[in-house]
Amino acid sequence: MSHSYQAVGWNRQKKIYDLVILIGVFLYIGIFMGIGSTLFPNATAETLMIRAFGTGAFVLLHIILLIGPLSRRFPSLFPLLYNRRHLGVTMFLMALVHGAFSIIQFHAFGDLNPIISVFVSNGEYNSLTQFPFQALGFLALMILFVMAATSHDFWLANLTAPVWKALHMLVYVAYALICIHVVLGVFQSGVSSVYHAMLGVGFAMIVGSHIIAGLQEKEKDKELNSDKNEEGYIKVCKVSEIPEKCAHIATLTGERVAVFNFDGKIAALSNVCQHQNGPLGEGKIVDGYVTCPWHGFQYRPEDGASPEPFTEKVPTFKVKVIDDVVWVHPTPNPPGTHQEPVVVEKK
Amino acid sequence: MKWVSVLLLILISSFSFLMISNEKEFDNSTFEFGEYCTYEGIIMENPYPRILIERPGDTGSLPKYSQYYLTQFGKFGGGEMVKGLDGKKVSLEGALIYRDDQTMIEIKNNSVNHDHTSENERVFNFDSALPKKSLGIHTLKGEIVDSKCFYGVMNPGNLKVHKACAINCIRGGMPPVFVVKDQQGNIGYYLLQDEEGGAVNKNILDKIAEPLEIKGEVVKQGNILILKANPTSYRNI
Ligand code: HEM
Ligand code: FES
C-alpha cells in the first residue's frame, strides 16, 4: 500500500472528517432528545432514544449511498468517498443502539428469549399491515454488522476483492429491508405526512442517482471498435483532449483503460485499482505515480507496478501516437509488464 | 474546509430539529418508576390480579374500594406474587402506574406481606363490597392494549410500533384492556373477559394492537368497566 505522499495533509484532513462525523452524531442525537423532551414531555426517554438513533442511522445510510453516484458527478466530493468506511461503521453503531434498545424495551424481561421474541411474538407474517417489521430491522442490522466487521483492508485481502465487493453490495438489500421496516412499522402507527414525504424524497434520490450514474457509465462504455487499424490498435482520443497528469478513460473490448498524459508522454493502464476497484483514470499522476482517487494506492505508469515495498500490479497496454491521435491495443499485457510510454512529438 | 464543516454541522442540527418537531403529540400517562410506596388492601386474584384499597371516610357516590391491577417487574402480570391470597388482606410495596382514572401497581420483589391472624383469614365478600352492574350488550370499536404499557410504562404504548411488546405482556398475564376512543379523543377502558368472566390472555394473542370490533356485555364493577365476549367473536375491521 502506498500512502507515503499523503502522510501530511491527508491524515490531518481525515482526522477533521472523523471529528465532524462525531460532532454531527452528538448534535443530531442531542437535539433530537433535548428538543424532543421539551416539546413532548409525555414521551419516555427510551422512545426518544430509539427514534433518535433509528432515524439518525437511516439518514446516514442515505448519505452513504448517495456519496458514490454524486462524487462521480462532483469530483470535489471524492474526499467523502475515502471516508465512507468510517461513515459506514458509525451508521452501524447508531443502528445497533437503536436495535439493542428496541430489543430490551419490547422483547426483554418476558417469558421468551428476546432475540427469539423479535421473530415470533408477533407471528402475523401473512399480513401486510400487521407484519412483524422488527424482524426485517434485525436482518438489516445483521447485514450492516457483517459489513462493518469486514470493512478493514485485512478482510478485503483475505476474502479477495470480488467476494468482498459482493458482500458489500448487500448494503442495498439492507437499505430495502430498512425501508420496509419503516413503512410497515412506524408508518402503520400514524405518523405526520412530513415523514412520508421525506422517505419518498430519500428513496427517489437514491434510486435516481444510481440510475443516472449507471447511464453515464454505459455512455462511457460505448465501445470504440469503429476505428481499428490493421495491427488491431483502436483509436481512443486526441492527445490534446487529455489534461496534463490526468487520464482519458476508454472501454476497449469490455475492459476499461486509463490513458495518461504526463511530461509529454502517453501511457495506458487498466482503469481498475487493485485495492477496491477504484477508478485509476479518475486519479492523477502524483510524484510520478498514477494515484488512485479513492485511497491513494500508487502505480508506476511504465509498468503498472506499485513502488517497493508494495506488490500490487495492474495490466499495461501498448500505445501509439499518430498525428496527435492516441491508439491503444485492446489486449492487456500481463500485470506489471514494462511498456515504454510513448513520447509525443512537440509540434 | 472549516466553513464547510460548520455548514455541515448546522445542516445536521436543523435536520434533527425538523425530524423531532414533526412527531405527533404523546398522550399523558405516568409510571412512577422506582418510587415505592406501601399499599394495604384485599387481593382479588381472578380473573386478573388486583388489589382493592378501601377509600377513607364516607365515599358518597364513589365505590367503597379503589382497584389497582397488579404486575411485577417486566412483562408479567402480578399473579405469581399474590398466589393463594384471594380475598386476603395484604400489604405490599410498589410503584404506581396510571392514566386517566385507571391505576396499576408494579409490586416490588418480595414485598407482599400477609398477616395470618384469624381476622385476616376471613375471606372477603367481593360481591357486596363491589357489586357488579350490567350495562347491557354493546358493540365497540377499538384496540386491545396491555394495560401496563398503555397506562404508563411506555409511551406510545399502543398501535403497530408497540404490537410485539403488547403481545409479550399479555401472554405474560397482563390484564388486556380494550381501548375505545370517542370523537373528542376521550378514552373508554374495558377490561376483557370471556362470557364466563374468565381471563382471555391466551386466546387473543393474534388480535392485539389491531383495529377490532367487539360485541359483548358491558359490566360495571366499581370504577372498572368489563367487556364480556367470546374472543372468537372479535372481528377485525
Ligand atoms: C435489531 C434490529 C431492530 C429492531 C428490533 C428495530 C425495532 C424498531 C422499532 C420497535 C421501531 C419503532 C419504534 C418507535 O417508533 O416507537 C423501529 C423504528 C425504526 N427503525 Fe428499527 N429496528 C431494528 C433495526 C433497524 C435498523 C438497522 C435501522 C436502520 C439503520 C432501523 C431504522 C429504523 C427507523 C428509521 C425507524 C423509524 C423511526 C422510529 O420510530 O424509531 N431499525 N425500529
Ligand atoms: S486505493 Fe482504494 S480503490 Fe484504489
XYZ file of C-alpha atoms and ligand atoms in Angstrom:
631
model
C 0.000 0.000 0.000
C 1.325 3.364 -0.873
C 0.467 6.159 1.456
C 3.780 7.937 1.538
C 2.791 11.009 -0.462
C -0.304 11.728 1.580
C 1.206 11.377 5.017
C 0.956 15.054 5.957
C -2.103 16.905 4.625
C -4.251 13.916 4.080
C -4.180 12.451 7.562
C -4.990 15.796 9.092
C -7.974 16.034 6.766
C -9.026 12.569 7.681
C -8.997 13.491 11.345
C -11.182 16.512 10.616
C -13.684 14.283 8.793
C -13.839 11.923 11.718
C -14.275 14.814 14.110
C -17.096 16.265 12.007
C -18.799 12.861 11.938
C -18.512 12.543 15.704
C -19.772 16.051 16.459
C -22.521 15.566 13.882
C -23.745 12.411 15.614
C -23.727 14.099 19.025
C -25.573 17.134 17.665
C -28.203 15.031 15.935
C -28.909 12.826 18.960
C -28.604 15.709 21.444
C -31.000 17.995 19.601
C -33.454 15.193 18.867
C -33.636 14.134 22.508
C -33.247 17.579 24.044
C -35.884 19.318 21.941
C -37.944 16.128 21.991
C -38.221 16.011 25.754
C -39.174 19.718 25.818
C -41.783 19.532 23.058
C -43.143 16.171 24.157
C -42.779 15.838 27.923
C -45.032 12.768 27.891
C -42.710 10.780 25.636
C -40.470 8.366 27.518
C -36.693 8.769 27.220
C -36.458 5.243 25.779
C -38.823 6.118 22.942
C -36.877 9.292 22.125
C -33.604 7.379 22.221
C -34.889 4.610 19.953
C -36.218 7.176 17.487
C -33.157 9.414 17.592
C -30.758 6.569 16.819
C -33.092 4.861 14.332
C -33.682 7.967 12.256
C -30.044 9.071 12.607
C -28.755 5.755 11.262
C -31.264 5.768 8.426
C -30.389 9.319 7.355
C -26.698 8.471 7.465
C -27.338 5.409 5.311
C -28.937 7.675 2.713
C -25.881 9.926 2.737
C -23.544 6.954 2.380
C -25.468 5.577 -0.565
C -25.614 8.984 -2.256
C -21.887 9.705 -1.997
C -20.942 7.150 -4.648
C -23.038 8.414 -7.552
C -22.727 12.070 -6.500
C -18.938 12.035 -6.402
C -18.911 10.756 -9.981
C -20.761 13.940 -10.862
C -18.978 16.284 -8.475
C -15.357 15.186 -8.043
C -14.947 17.663 -5.187
C -16.879 15.130 -3.100
C -14.181 12.492 -3.521
C -12.777 13.130 -0.048
C -16.121 11.973 1.365
C -15.796 8.804 -0.608
C -12.478 7.993 1.069
C -14.133 8.356 4.401
C -17.229 6.374 3.580
C -15.889 3.462 5.581
C -15.948 5.457 8.800
C -19.405 6.759 7.980
C -20.491 3.160 7.474
C -19.152 1.977 10.803
C -20.729 4.991 12.535
C -24.054 4.202 10.906
C -23.838 0.590 12.035
C -23.123 1.646 15.620
C -26.117 4.002 15.634
C -28.364 1.280 14.206
C -27.003 -1.086 16.853
C -28.008 1.273 19.673
C -31.460 1.622 18.106
C -31.869 -2.138 17.679
C -30.466 -3.053 21.086
C -32.710 -0.562 22.868
C -35.726 -1.779 20.918
C -34.951 -5.378 21.814
C -34.545 -4.528 25.501
C -37.623 -2.336 25.577
C -40.025 -4.501 23.603
C -38.680 -8.032 23.983
C -36.669 -8.429 27.192
C -37.970 -9.239 30.695
C -40.691 -11.520 29.366
C -41.070 -15.275 29.080
C -39.189 -15.578 25.757
C -35.574 -15.131 24.741
C -35.537 -11.519 23.474
C -33.987 -12.364 20.092
C -36.482 -15.157 19.513
C -39.249 -12.798 20.547
C -38.280 -10.394 17.744
C -39.250 -13.118 15.279
C -42.144 -14.934 16.980
C -44.005 -12.660 19.414
C -45.902 -11.121 16.529
C -46.426 -14.031 14.151
C -48.543 -12.311 11.507
C -46.159 -12.931 8.616
C -49.089 -13.340 6.249
C -50.460 -9.852 6.885
C -49.090 -6.697 5.334
C -50.253 -4.064 7.810
C -49.552 -6.263 10.841
C -46.268 -7.717 9.514
C -43.528 -8.232 12.170
C -41.444 -5.303 10.937
C -38.838 -5.653 13.661
C -37.634 -8.942 12.167
C -36.719 -7.013 8.987
C -34.762 -4.475 11.028
C -32.921 -7.342 12.696
C -31.894 -8.872 9.363
C -30.736 -5.478 8.115
C -28.708 -4.982 11.271
C -27.016 -8.367 10.716
C -26.009 -7.318 7.194
C -24.667 -3.995 8.469
C -22.759 -5.864 11.151
C -21.044 -8.165 8.659
C -20.143 -5.155 6.518
C -18.786 -3.118 9.406
C -16.830 -6.099 10.722
C -15.232 -6.799 7.335
C -14.643 -3.174 6.396
C -10.967 -3.357 7.257
C -8.445 -3.986 4.481
C -7.417 -7.170 6.226
C -10.700 -8.723 5.145
C -10.509 -7.240 1.694
C -7.210 -9.057 1.212
C -8.389 -12.304 2.789
C -11.806 -12.508 1.200
C -10.485 -11.358 -2.204
C -11.865 -8.263 -3.905
C -14.792 -9.861 -5.803
C -16.148 -11.640 -2.704
C -15.682 -8.518 -0.633
C -17.392 -6.383 -3.204
C -20.335 -8.790 -3.488
C -20.633 -8.796 0.292
C -20.726 -5.038 0.367
C -23.357 -4.877 -2.383
C -25.642 -6.351 0.299
C -25.951 -2.802 1.593
C -28.709 -2.364 -0.992
C -30.552 -5.360 0.453
C -30.180 -3.805 3.905
C -31.471 -0.481 2.600
C -34.544 -2.134 1.109
C -35.195 -4.073 4.332
C -34.988 -0.877 6.385
C -37.361 0.990 4.071
C -39.911 -1.797 4.556
C -39.101 -1.830 8.308
C -40.135 1.831 8.469
C -43.156 1.591 6.163
C -44.636 -1.472 7.880
C -43.563 -0.273 11.333
C -43.807 3.278 12.458
C -45.798 4.354 9.366
C -48.568 1.943 10.429
C -48.907 3.817 13.704
C -49.981 7.032 12.003
C -47.107 9.490 11.641
C -47.042 13.006 10.188
C -47.092 13.059 6.393
C -43.813 15.004 6.563
C -42.104 11.658 7.276
C -43.845 10.006 4.330
C -42.601 12.818 2.108
C -39.059 12.613 3.474
C -38.809 8.873 2.901
C -40.223 9.356 -0.598
C -37.651 12.006 -1.425
C -34.789 9.988 0.087
C -35.761 6.848 -1.786
C -36.177 8.744 -5.063
C -32.770 10.396 -4.654
C -31.053 7.071 -4.127
C -32.764 5.264 -6.975
C -32.496 8.286 -9.281
C -28.827 8.989 -8.662
C -27.924 5.355 -9.207
C -29.847 5.205 -12.460
C -28.209 8.389 -13.735
C -24.746 7.217 -12.700
C -25.432 3.863 -14.356
C -26.484 5.518 -17.607
C -23.356 7.660 -17.604
C -21.199 4.599 -17.104
C -22.953 2.954 -20.008
C -22.253 6.009 -22.120
C -18.570 5.760 -21.201
C -18.578 2.069 -22.003
C -19.668 2.630 -25.599
C -17.068 0.612 -27.338
C -14.609 2.223 -29.670
C -14.468 -0.547 -32.209
C -15.194 1.616 -35.196
C -11.637 2.819 -35.815
C -9.348 -0.163 -35.751
C -6.136 -0.208 -37.708
C -4.598 -3.293 -39.361
C -2.437 -4.109 -36.284
C -5.525 -4.140 -34.068
C -4.934 -0.781 -32.343
C -8.068 1.161 -31.536
C -8.416 4.925 -31.919
C -9.045 6.476 -28.498
C -8.817 10.267 -28.498
C -6.589 13.227 -29.285
C -3.573 13.927 -27.095
C -4.839 17.460 -26.578
C -8.064 16.068 -25.065
C -6.155 14.643 -22.096
C -5.267 17.243 -19.442
C -1.682 17.147 -18.166
C -1.142 14.485 -15.411
C -4.686 13.184 -15.972
C -6.259 10.383 -17.951
C -8.896 9.659 -20.531
C -10.930 6.518 -19.792
C -11.858 4.344 -22.752
C -13.539 0.968 -22.954
C -11.789 -1.440 -25.286
C -13.360 -4.865 -25.855
C -15.026 -4.834 -22.488
C -12.154 -3.563 -20.397
C -11.706 -0.009 -19.162
C -8.357 1.519 -19.886
C -6.936 4.719 -18.393
C -4.758 6.634 -20.867
C -2.484 9.058 -19.029
C -0.765 12.164 -20.404
C 2.248 13.309 -18.356
C 5.524 15.072 -19.015
C 4.989 14.840 -22.782
C 4.402 11.091 -22.665
C 1.399 8.794 -23.044
C 0.911 5.534 -21.081
C -2.121 3.237 -20.758
C -3.039 1.146 -17.699
C -6.029 -0.859 -16.613
C -8.545 1.515 -15.044
C -9.173 -0.861 -12.120
C -7.286 -0.314 -8.872
C -6.107 -3.488 -7.145
C -7.278 -2.183 -3.791
C -11.048 -1.829 -4.104
C -11.528 -1.464 -7.827
C -11.240 2.321 -7.621
C -11.175 4.168 -10.982
C -7.481 4.898 -11.593
C -8.341 7.051 -14.610
C -10.166 9.464 -12.306
C -6.987 9.897 -10.309
C -3.895 11.924 -11.116
C -0.186 11.464 -11.541
C 1.392 12.463 -8.233
C 5.186 12.419 -7.824
C 5.419 10.390 -10.999
C 2.912 7.713 -9.883
C -0.633 7.065 -11.046
C -2.542 7.622 -7.809
C -5.959 6.106 -7.140
C -8.505 8.752 -6.191
C -10.150 6.514 -3.624
C -7.464 5.579 -1.124
C -4.228 6.650 -2.772
C -2.719 3.358 -3.953
C 0.043 4.177 -6.453
C 1.267 2.545 -9.661
C 4.190 3.344 -11.987
C 2.854 4.429 -15.385
C 5.653 2.496 -17.145
C 4.830 -0.976 -15.810
C 1.690 -0.710 -13.652
C 3.565 -1.888 -10.559
C 3.326 -0.286 -7.135
C 6.607 1.103 -5.795
C 8.554 -1.016 -3.296
C 7.720 -2.487 -0.850
C 4.221 -2.810 -2.269
C 3.364 -5.632 -4.638
C 0.151 -4.570 -6.377
C 0.330 -4.657 -10.164
C -2.151 -3.694 -12.876
C -2.018 -4.600 -16.585
C -0.430 -2.150 -19.058
C -1.435 -1.587 -22.696
C 0.507 -0.912 -25.913
C 0.132 2.664 -27.163
C 0.832 4.503 -30.430
C 0.526 8.188 -31.170
C -0.016 9.119 -34.824
C -0.706 12.735 -35.828
C -1.743 13.775 -32.322
C -4.180 10.816 -32.116
C -3.773 8.131 -29.433
C -4.226 4.492 -30.448
C -4.289 1.703 -27.846
C -4.061 -2.055 -28.373
C -7.013 -3.723 -26.583
C -5.113 -6.816 -25.453
C -3.702 -6.189 -21.967
C -0.110 -7.022 -21.117
C 0.262 -9.261 -18.045
C 0.131 -7.099 -14.879
C 3.438 -5.384 -14.206
C 4.783 -5.683 -17.774
C 7.091 -2.836 -18.721
C 5.632 -0.809 -21.587
C 7.694 2.229 -22.519
C 5.467 5.343 -22.577
C 5.241 6.967 -25.991
C 6.884 10.367 -26.292
C 4.649 12.864 -28.017
C 6.456 14.947 -30.640
C 6.080 18.634 -29.975
C 4.684 20.454 -32.991
C -12.683 23.356 4.995
C -13.552 24.975 8.297
C -16.636 26.659 6.873
C -17.771 23.543 5.073
C -17.585 21.661 8.373
C -19.507 24.349 10.226
C -22.124 24.471 7.486
C -22.477 20.697 7.603
C -22.972 20.741 11.361
C -25.605 23.482 11.075
C -27.366 21.394 8.428
C -27.304 18.330 10.664
C -28.729 20.342 13.584
C -31.553 21.805 11.509
C -32.371 18.396 10.121
C -32.510 16.901 13.594
C -34.895 19.681 14.613
C -37.049 19.033 11.552
C -37.242 15.337 12.432
C -38.206 15.711 16.073
C -40.588 18.640 15.669
C -42.813 16.655 13.316
C -43.526 13.908 15.834
C -47.174 13.507 16.792
C -48.276 14.519 20.295
C -47.728 11.888 23.000
C -50.589 11.005 25.384
C -50.425 11.707 29.082
C -49.590 8.628 31.159
C -47.354 8.036 34.140
C -45.077 5.408 35.646
C -43.546 6.368 38.969
C -40.517 4.228 38.272
C -38.571 3.332 41.415
C -40.809 5.416 43.706
C -42.084 2.711 46.031
C -44.983 3.262 48.445
C -46.705 0.814 50.770
C -50.270 -0.190 49.967
C -52.699 -2.142 52.159
C -55.741 -3.852 50.769
C -57.577 -7.001 49.716
C -56.269 -9.210 46.923
C -58.639 -10.279 44.167
C -56.861 -12.992 42.174
C -59.337 -13.696 39.392
C -59.624 -13.281 36.546
C -56.789 -10.729 36.683
C -54.979 -9.954 39.924
C -55.934 -6.672 41.590
C -55.705 -5.119 44.988
C -58.770 -3.369 46.435
C -57.967 -0.471 48.669
C -60.619 0.959 50.946
C -61.322 4.617 50.383
C -61.155 6.594 53.607
C -64.276 8.213 55.137
C -67.701 8.485 53.536
C -67.244 7.724 49.837
C -70.610 9.119 48.731
C -71.347 8.090 45.174
C -67.850 6.646 44.656
C -67.268 2.919 45.100
C -66.114 1.911 48.576
C -62.883 0.468 47.188
C -60.488 1.706 44.558
C -58.935 -1.020 42.419
C -55.347 -1.363 41.219
C -54.281 -4.000 38.732
C -51.115 -5.786 39.813
C -47.970 -6.500 37.850
C -44.420 -7.459 38.690
C -41.164 -6.292 37.110
C -41.044 -6.946 33.369
C -43.683 -8.364 31.086
C -45.646 -10.350 33.683
C -48.919 -9.859 35.500
C -48.792 -9.903 39.306
C -50.467 -13.332 39.616
C -47.412 -15.241 40.848
C -46.776 -12.744 43.623
C -50.235 -12.936 45.152
C -50.993 -16.594 44.502
C -53.308 -18.140 47.081
C -54.162 -14.799 48.643
C -57.584 -14.349 47.040
C -59.793 -12.397 49.437
C -56.973 -11.932 51.939
C -55.681 -8.723 53.378
C -52.081 -7.903 52.480
C -49.615 -5.076 52.487
C -47.209 -4.635 49.620
C -44.733 -2.151 48.284
C -44.947 -0.962 44.723
C -44.658 1.797 42.156
C -47.739 3.440 40.724
C -48.742 3.382 37.038
C -51.721 5.496 35.995
C -53.602 7.039 33.121
C -56.915 8.877 33.459
C -58.763 7.008 36.262
C -57.014 3.706 35.540
C -54.434 2.531 38.048
C -51.916 -0.270 38.418
C -49.142 -1.150 40.836
C -45.822 -2.753 39.924
C -45.065 -4.832 43.014
C -41.556 -4.637 44.411
C -39.932 -8.084 44.692
C -40.609 -9.938 47.964
C -42.661 -7.095 49.400
C -46.040 -8.832 49.680
C -46.927 -9.397 53.346
C -49.900 -11.321 54.565
C -50.632 -11.417 58.272
C -52.028 -14.849 59.226
C -54.143 -13.710 62.175
C -57.634 -15.126 62.350
C -59.280 -11.841 61.421
C -57.298 -11.722 58.229
C -58.154 -15.301 57.328
C -61.837 -14.433 56.915
C -62.481 -14.473 53.197
C -63.694 -11.227 51.797
C -67.048 -10.904 50.030
C -66.346 -9.168 46.718
C -69.968 -9.038 45.579
C -71.106 -6.937 48.494
C -68.002 -4.722 48.515
C -68.004 -4.092 44.756
C -71.393 -5.029 43.315
C -71.476 -5.740 39.573
C -73.993 -3.984 37.389
C -74.790 -4.926 33.800
C -74.982 -2.059 31.353
C -76.343 -4.211 28.526
C -74.960 -5.508 25.227
C -72.797 -3.104 23.238
C -70.750 -3.171 20.028
C -67.484 -1.274 20.459
C -64.656 -0.373 18.096
C -61.125 -0.052 19.420
C -57.768 -1.697 20.042
C -56.541 -4.261 22.576
C -53.604 -2.964 24.631
C -51.622 -4.391 27.519
C -52.638 -2.289 30.487
C -49.133 -1.915 31.912
C -47.502 -0.251 28.930
C -50.546 1.731 27.887
C -51.185 3.052 31.382
C -47.705 4.499 31.648
C -44.652 2.270 31.355
C -44.176 3.021 27.673
C -45.241 5.941 25.594
C -46.503 5.267 23.000
C -47.841 2.012 24.457
C -50.158 1.022 21.643
C -50.509 0.631 17.871
C -48.108 -1.094 15.482
C -44.788 0.069 16.961
C -45.796 -1.451 20.264
C -47.579 -4.547 18.987
C -44.920 -7.176 19.681
C -44.375 -5.843 23.185
C -48.103 -5.846 23.955
C -48.317 -9.467 22.806
C -45.417 -10.398 25.112
C -47.042 -8.613 28.053
C -50.490 -10.100 27.562
C -49.022 -13.586 27.130
C -47.253 -12.932 30.435
C -50.567 -12.378 32.212
C -51.043 -8.611 31.971
C -54.711 -7.587 32.088
C -55.785 -6.964 28.457
C -57.791 -3.787 28.045
C -59.931 -2.729 25.106
C -59.336 0.942 24.400
C -62.190 2.819 22.722
C -61.651 6.424 21.637
C -64.586 8.747 21.081
C -64.595 11.665 18.661
C -63.118 14.057 21.243
C -60.274 11.645 21.896
C -61.583 10.591 25.314
C -60.724 7.019 26.082
C -63.006 4.302 27.386
C -61.175 1.417 29.104
C -62.808 -2.031 29.024
C -61.227 -4.969 30.813
C -61.640 -8.007 28.556
C -63.160 -11.219 29.911
C -64.788 -14.208 28.268
C -68.520 -14.873 28.602
C -67.996 -16.739 31.885
C -65.894 -13.905 33.288
C -62.569 -15.712 32.853
C -59.191 -14.396 31.629
C -58.766 -14.299 27.846
C -54.995 -13.668 27.524
C -54.054 -16.862 25.683
C -56.932 -16.586 23.213
C -56.387 -13.072 21.902
C -52.671 -13.013 21.052
C -53.370 -12.669 17.324
C -55.805 -9.786 17.839
C -53.656 -7.324 19.757
C -52.956 -3.779 18.526
C -55.269 -4.148 15.544
C -58.482 -2.282 14.786
C -61.231 -4.520 16.203
C -64.937 -4.594 16.773
C -66.215 -6.460 19.827
C -69.823 -7.144 20.703
C -70.484 -8.142 24.272
C -71.985 -7.407 27.632
C -70.605 -4.401 29.456
C -70.482 -4.799 33.232
C -69.526 -2.119 35.723
C -67.680 -3.181 38.855
C -66.579 -0.257 40.991
C -64.678 2.075 38.702
C -63.798 -0.719 36.249
C -65.772 -1.470 33.101
C -65.676 -5.072 31.920
C -66.439 -6.244 28.385
C -67.516 -9.883 28.267
C -67.381 -11.661 24.918
C -66.074 -14.851 23.371
C -62.670 -13.986 21.814
C -63.552 -15.938 18.654
C -66.274 -13.357 18.029
C -63.824 -10.402 17.943
C -63.911 -9.001 14.448
C -61.074 -7.257 12.536
C -62.142 -4.020 10.884
C -32.497 -5.471 15.829
C -32.882 -4.689 14.909
C -34.004 -3.682 15.005
C -35.105 -3.644 15.827
C -35.508 -4.625 16.900
C -35.827 -2.444 15.491
C -37.006 -2.053 16.100
C -37.699 -0.907 15.792
C -38.895 -0.470 16.450
C -39.576 -1.196 17.590
C -39.286 0.693 15.881
C -40.475 1.563 16.264
C -40.064 2.371 17.463
C -40.959 3.522 17.773
O -41.099 4.420 16.948
O -41.515 3.581 18.875
C -38.338 0.998 14.840
C -38.397 2.102 14.032
C -37.389 2.476 13.158
N -36.265 1.734 12.855
Fe -35.723 -0.015 13.659
N -35.160 -1.785 14.498
C -34.040 -2.511 14.170
C -33.095 -2.200 13.220
C -33.075 -1.037 12.498
C -32.028 -0.654 11.583
C -30.811 -1.496 11.247
C -32.362 0.583 11.100
C -31.631 1.478 10.122
C -30.445 1.813 10.096
C -33.624 0.956 11.687
C -34.286 2.140 11.433
C -35.495 2.496 11.978
C -36.166 3.735 11.685
C -35.671 4.846 10.763
C -37.356 3.721 12.414
C -38.422 4.811 12.430
C -38.154 5.786 13.497
C -38.552 5.228 14.824
O -39.740 5.036 15.045
O -37.663 4.949 15.649
N -34.026 -0.058 12.533
N -37.376 0.012 14.817
S -6.799 2.955 -3.439
Fe -8.591 2.050 -2.697
S -9.525 1.590 -4.564
Fe -7.737 2.423 -5.215
